[in-house]
mmCIF file of the C-alpha atoms, coordinates in Angstrom:
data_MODEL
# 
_entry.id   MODEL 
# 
loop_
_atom_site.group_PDB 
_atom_site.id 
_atom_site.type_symbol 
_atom_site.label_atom_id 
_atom_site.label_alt_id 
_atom_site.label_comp_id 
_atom_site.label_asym_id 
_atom_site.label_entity_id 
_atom_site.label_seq_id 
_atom_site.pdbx_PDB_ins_code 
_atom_site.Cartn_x 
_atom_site.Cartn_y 
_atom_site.Cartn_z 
_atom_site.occupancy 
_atom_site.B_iso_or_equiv 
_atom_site.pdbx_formal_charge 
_atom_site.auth_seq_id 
_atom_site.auth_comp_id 
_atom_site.auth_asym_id 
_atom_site.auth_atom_id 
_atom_site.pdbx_PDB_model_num 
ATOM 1  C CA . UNK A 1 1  ? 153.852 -20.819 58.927 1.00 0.00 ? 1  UNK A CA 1 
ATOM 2  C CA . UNK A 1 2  ? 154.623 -17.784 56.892 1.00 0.00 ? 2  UNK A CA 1 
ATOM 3  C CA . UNK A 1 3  ? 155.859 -14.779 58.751 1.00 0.00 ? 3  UNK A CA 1 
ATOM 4  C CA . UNK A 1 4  ? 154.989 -10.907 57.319 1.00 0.00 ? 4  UNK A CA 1 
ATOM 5  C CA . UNK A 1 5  ? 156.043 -7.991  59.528 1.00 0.00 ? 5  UNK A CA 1 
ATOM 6  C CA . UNK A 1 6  ? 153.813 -4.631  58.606 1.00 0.00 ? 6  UNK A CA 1 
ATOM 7  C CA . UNK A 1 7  ? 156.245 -2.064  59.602 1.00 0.00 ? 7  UNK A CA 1 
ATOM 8  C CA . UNK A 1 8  ? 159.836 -3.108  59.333 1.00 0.00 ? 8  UNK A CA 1 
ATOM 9  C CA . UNK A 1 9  ? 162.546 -0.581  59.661 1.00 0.00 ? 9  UNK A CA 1 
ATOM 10 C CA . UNK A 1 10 ? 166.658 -1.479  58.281 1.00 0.00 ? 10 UNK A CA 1 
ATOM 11 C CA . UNK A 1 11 ? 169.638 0.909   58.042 1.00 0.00 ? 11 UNK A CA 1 
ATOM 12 C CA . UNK A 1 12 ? 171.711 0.540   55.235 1.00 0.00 ? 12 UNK A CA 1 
ATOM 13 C CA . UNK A 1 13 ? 174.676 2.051   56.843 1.00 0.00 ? 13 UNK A CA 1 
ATOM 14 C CA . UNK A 1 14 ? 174.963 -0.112  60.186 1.00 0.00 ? 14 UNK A CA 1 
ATOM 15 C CA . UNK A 1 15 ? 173.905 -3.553  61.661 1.00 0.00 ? 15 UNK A CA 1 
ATOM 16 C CA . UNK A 1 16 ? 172.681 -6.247  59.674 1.00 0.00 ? 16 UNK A CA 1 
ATOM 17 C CA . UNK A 1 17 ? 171.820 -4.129  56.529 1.00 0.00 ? 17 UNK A CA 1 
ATOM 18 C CA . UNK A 1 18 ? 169.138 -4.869  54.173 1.00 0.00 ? 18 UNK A CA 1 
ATOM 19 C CA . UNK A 1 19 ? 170.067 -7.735  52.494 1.00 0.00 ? 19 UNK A CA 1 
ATOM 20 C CA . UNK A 1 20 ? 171.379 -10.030 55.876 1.00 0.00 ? 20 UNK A CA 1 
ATOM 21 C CA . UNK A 1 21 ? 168.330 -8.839  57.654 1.00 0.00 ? 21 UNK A CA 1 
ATOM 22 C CA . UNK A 1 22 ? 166.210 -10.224 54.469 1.00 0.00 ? 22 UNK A CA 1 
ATOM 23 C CA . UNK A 1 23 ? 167.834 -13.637 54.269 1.00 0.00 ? 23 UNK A CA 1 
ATOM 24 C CA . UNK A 1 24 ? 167.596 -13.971 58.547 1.00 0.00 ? 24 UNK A CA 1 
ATOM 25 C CA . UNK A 1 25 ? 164.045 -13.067 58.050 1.00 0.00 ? 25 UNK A CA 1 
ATOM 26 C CA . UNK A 1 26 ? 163.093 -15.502 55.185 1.00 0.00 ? 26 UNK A CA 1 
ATOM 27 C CA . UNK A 1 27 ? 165.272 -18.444 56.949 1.00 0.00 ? 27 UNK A CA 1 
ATOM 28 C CA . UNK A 1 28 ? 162.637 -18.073 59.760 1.00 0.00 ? 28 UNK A CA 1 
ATOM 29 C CA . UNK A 1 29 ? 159.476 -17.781 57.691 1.00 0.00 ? 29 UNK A CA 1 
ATOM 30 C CA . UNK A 1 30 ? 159.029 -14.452 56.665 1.00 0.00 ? 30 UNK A CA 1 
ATOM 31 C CA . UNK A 1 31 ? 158.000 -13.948 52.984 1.00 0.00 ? 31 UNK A CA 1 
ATOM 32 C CA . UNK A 1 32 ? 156.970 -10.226 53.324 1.00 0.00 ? 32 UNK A CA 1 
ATOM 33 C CA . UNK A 1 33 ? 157.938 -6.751  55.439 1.00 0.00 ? 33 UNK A CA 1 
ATOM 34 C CA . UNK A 1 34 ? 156.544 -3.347  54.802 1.00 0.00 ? 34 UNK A CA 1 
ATOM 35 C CA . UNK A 1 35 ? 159.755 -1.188  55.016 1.00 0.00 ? 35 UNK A CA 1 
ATOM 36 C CA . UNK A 1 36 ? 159.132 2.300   56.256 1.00 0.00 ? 36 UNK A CA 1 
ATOM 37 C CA . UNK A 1 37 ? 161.789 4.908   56.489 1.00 0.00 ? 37 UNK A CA 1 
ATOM 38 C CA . UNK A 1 38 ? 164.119 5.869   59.663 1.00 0.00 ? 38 UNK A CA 1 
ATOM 39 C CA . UNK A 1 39 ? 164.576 9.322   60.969 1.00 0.00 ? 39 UNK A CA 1 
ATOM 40 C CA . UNK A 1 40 ? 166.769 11.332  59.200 1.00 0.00 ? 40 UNK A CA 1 
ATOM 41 C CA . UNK A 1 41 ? 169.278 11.247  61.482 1.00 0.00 ? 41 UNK A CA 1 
ATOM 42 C CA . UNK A 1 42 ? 169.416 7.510   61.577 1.00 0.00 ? 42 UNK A CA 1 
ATOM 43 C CA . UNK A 1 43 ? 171.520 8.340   58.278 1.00 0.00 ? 43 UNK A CA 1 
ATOM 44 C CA . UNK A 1 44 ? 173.362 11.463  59.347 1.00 0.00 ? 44 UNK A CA 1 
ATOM 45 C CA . UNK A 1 45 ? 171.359 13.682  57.120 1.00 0.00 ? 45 UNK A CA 1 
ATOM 46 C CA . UNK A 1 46 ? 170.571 17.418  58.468 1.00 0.00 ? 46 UNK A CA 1 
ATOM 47 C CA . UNK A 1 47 ? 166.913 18.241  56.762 1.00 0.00 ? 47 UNK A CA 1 
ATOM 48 C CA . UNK A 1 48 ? 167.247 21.456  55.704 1.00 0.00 ? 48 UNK A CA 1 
ATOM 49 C CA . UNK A 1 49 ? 164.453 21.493  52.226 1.00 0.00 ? 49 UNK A CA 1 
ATOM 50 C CA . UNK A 1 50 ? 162.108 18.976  51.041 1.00 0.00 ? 50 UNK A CA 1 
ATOM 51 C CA . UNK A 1 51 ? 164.939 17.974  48.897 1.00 0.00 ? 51 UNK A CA 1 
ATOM 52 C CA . UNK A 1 52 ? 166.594 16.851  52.330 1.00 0.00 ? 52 UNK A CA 1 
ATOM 53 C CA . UNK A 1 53 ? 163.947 14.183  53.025 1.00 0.00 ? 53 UNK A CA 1 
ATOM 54 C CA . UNK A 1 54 ? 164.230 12.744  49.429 1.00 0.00 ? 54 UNK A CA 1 
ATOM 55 C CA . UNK A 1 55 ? 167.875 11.598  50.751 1.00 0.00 ? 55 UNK A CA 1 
ATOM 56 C CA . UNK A 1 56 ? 166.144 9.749   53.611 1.00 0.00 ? 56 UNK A CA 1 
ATOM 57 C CA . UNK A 1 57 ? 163.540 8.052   51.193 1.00 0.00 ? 57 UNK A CA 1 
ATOM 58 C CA . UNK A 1 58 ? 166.762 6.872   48.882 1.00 0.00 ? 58 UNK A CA 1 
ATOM 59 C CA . UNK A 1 59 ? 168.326 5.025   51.478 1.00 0.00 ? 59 UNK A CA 1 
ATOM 60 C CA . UNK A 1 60 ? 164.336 3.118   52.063 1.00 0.00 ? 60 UNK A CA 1 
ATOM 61 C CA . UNK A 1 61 ? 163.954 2.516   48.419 1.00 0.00 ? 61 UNK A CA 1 
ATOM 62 C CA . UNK A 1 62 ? 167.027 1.144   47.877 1.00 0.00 ? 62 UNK A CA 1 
ATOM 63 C CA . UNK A 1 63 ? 167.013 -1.203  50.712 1.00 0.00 ? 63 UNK A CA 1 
ATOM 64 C CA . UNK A 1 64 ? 163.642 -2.566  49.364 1.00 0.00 ? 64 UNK A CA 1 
ATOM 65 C CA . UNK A 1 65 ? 165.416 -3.374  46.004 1.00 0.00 ? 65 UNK A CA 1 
ATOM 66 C CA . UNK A 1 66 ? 168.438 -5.012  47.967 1.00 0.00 ? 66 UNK A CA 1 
ATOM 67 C CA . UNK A 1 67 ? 166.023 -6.834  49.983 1.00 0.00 ? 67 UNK A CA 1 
ATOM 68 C CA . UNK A 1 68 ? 163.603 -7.940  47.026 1.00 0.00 ? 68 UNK A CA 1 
ATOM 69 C CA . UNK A 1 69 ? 166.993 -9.106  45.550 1.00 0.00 ? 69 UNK A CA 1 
ATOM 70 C CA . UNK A 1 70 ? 166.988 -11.933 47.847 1.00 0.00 ? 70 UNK A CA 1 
ATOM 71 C CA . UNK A 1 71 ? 163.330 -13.297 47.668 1.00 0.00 ? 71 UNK A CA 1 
ATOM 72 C CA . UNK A 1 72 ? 161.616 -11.100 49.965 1.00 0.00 ? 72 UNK A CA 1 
ATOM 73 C CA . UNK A 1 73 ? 158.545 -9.791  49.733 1.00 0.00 ? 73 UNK A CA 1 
ATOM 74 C CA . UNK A 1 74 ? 158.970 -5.739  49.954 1.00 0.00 ? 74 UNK A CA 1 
ATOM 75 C CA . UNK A 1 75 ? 156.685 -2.445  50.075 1.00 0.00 ? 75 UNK A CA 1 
ATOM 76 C CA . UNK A 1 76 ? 157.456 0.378   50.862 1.00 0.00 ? 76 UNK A CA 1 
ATOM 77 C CA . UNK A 1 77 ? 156.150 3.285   53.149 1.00 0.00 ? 77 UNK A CA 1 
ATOM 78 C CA . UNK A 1 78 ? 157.338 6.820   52.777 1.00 0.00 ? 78 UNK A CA 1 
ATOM 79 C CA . UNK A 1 79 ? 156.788 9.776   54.788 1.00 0.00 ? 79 UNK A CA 1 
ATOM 80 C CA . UNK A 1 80 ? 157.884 12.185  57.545 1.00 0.00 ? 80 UNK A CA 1 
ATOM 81 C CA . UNK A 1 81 ? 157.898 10.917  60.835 1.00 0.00 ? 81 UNK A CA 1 
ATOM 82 C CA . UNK A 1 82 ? 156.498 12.788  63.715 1.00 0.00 ? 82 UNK A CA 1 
ATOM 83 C CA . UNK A 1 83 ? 159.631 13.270  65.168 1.00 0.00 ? 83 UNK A CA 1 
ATOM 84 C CA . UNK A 1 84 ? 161.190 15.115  62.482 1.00 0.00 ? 84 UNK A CA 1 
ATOM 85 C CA . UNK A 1 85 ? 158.237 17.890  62.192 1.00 0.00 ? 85 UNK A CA 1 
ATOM 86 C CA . UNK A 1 86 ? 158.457 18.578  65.953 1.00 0.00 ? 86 UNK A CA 1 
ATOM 87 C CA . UNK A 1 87 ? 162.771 18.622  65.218 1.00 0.00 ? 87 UNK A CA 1 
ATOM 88 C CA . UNK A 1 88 ? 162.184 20.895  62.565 1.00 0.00 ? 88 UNK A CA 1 
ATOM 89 C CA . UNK A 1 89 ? 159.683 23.080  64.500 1.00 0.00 ? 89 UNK A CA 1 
ATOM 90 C CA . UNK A 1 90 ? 162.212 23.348  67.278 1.00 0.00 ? 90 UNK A CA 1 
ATOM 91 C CA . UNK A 1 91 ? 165.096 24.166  65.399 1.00 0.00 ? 91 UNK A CA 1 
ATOM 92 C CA . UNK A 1 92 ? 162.603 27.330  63.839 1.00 0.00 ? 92 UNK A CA 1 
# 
């Protein structure tokens, strides 16, 4: 049986990382993910601009291309998480 997971989430900068979570993930079945982004403070960035949130969707793209890399199945999903508006709403 082939195994897809809709909303997948990895950090690049600790646990498995993209490319060991890929290869456990095809080993059991799974032939596709859509990888959406963490919170920006899953990656220790403060979001100050717009330009701030680009950072965030690096680390997502570049994960996909690490994962693809090893025969998996990857699209990606960008985009603020709710979260981080009520953060930045907070902080003023």
């Amino acid at each position: 049986m082939k195994i897809g997971d809709a909303h997948c989430h990895v950090n690049p900068l600790k646990g498995l990382g993209p490319e060991k979570l890929a290869k456990k993930f095809i080993n059991v079945g799974g032939w596709f993910v859509g990888l959406v982004n963490l919170l920006s403070w899953n990656y220790n960035v403060d979001i100050a601009s717009s330009d701030d949130f680009r950072k965030v969707y690096d680390y997502t793209v570049r994960s996909a291309a690490k994962m693809r890399e090893v025969g998996l199945e990857v699209r990606v999903i960008l985009g603020p998480h709710p979260a981080e508006l009520t953060e930045l709403i907070e902080k003023g």
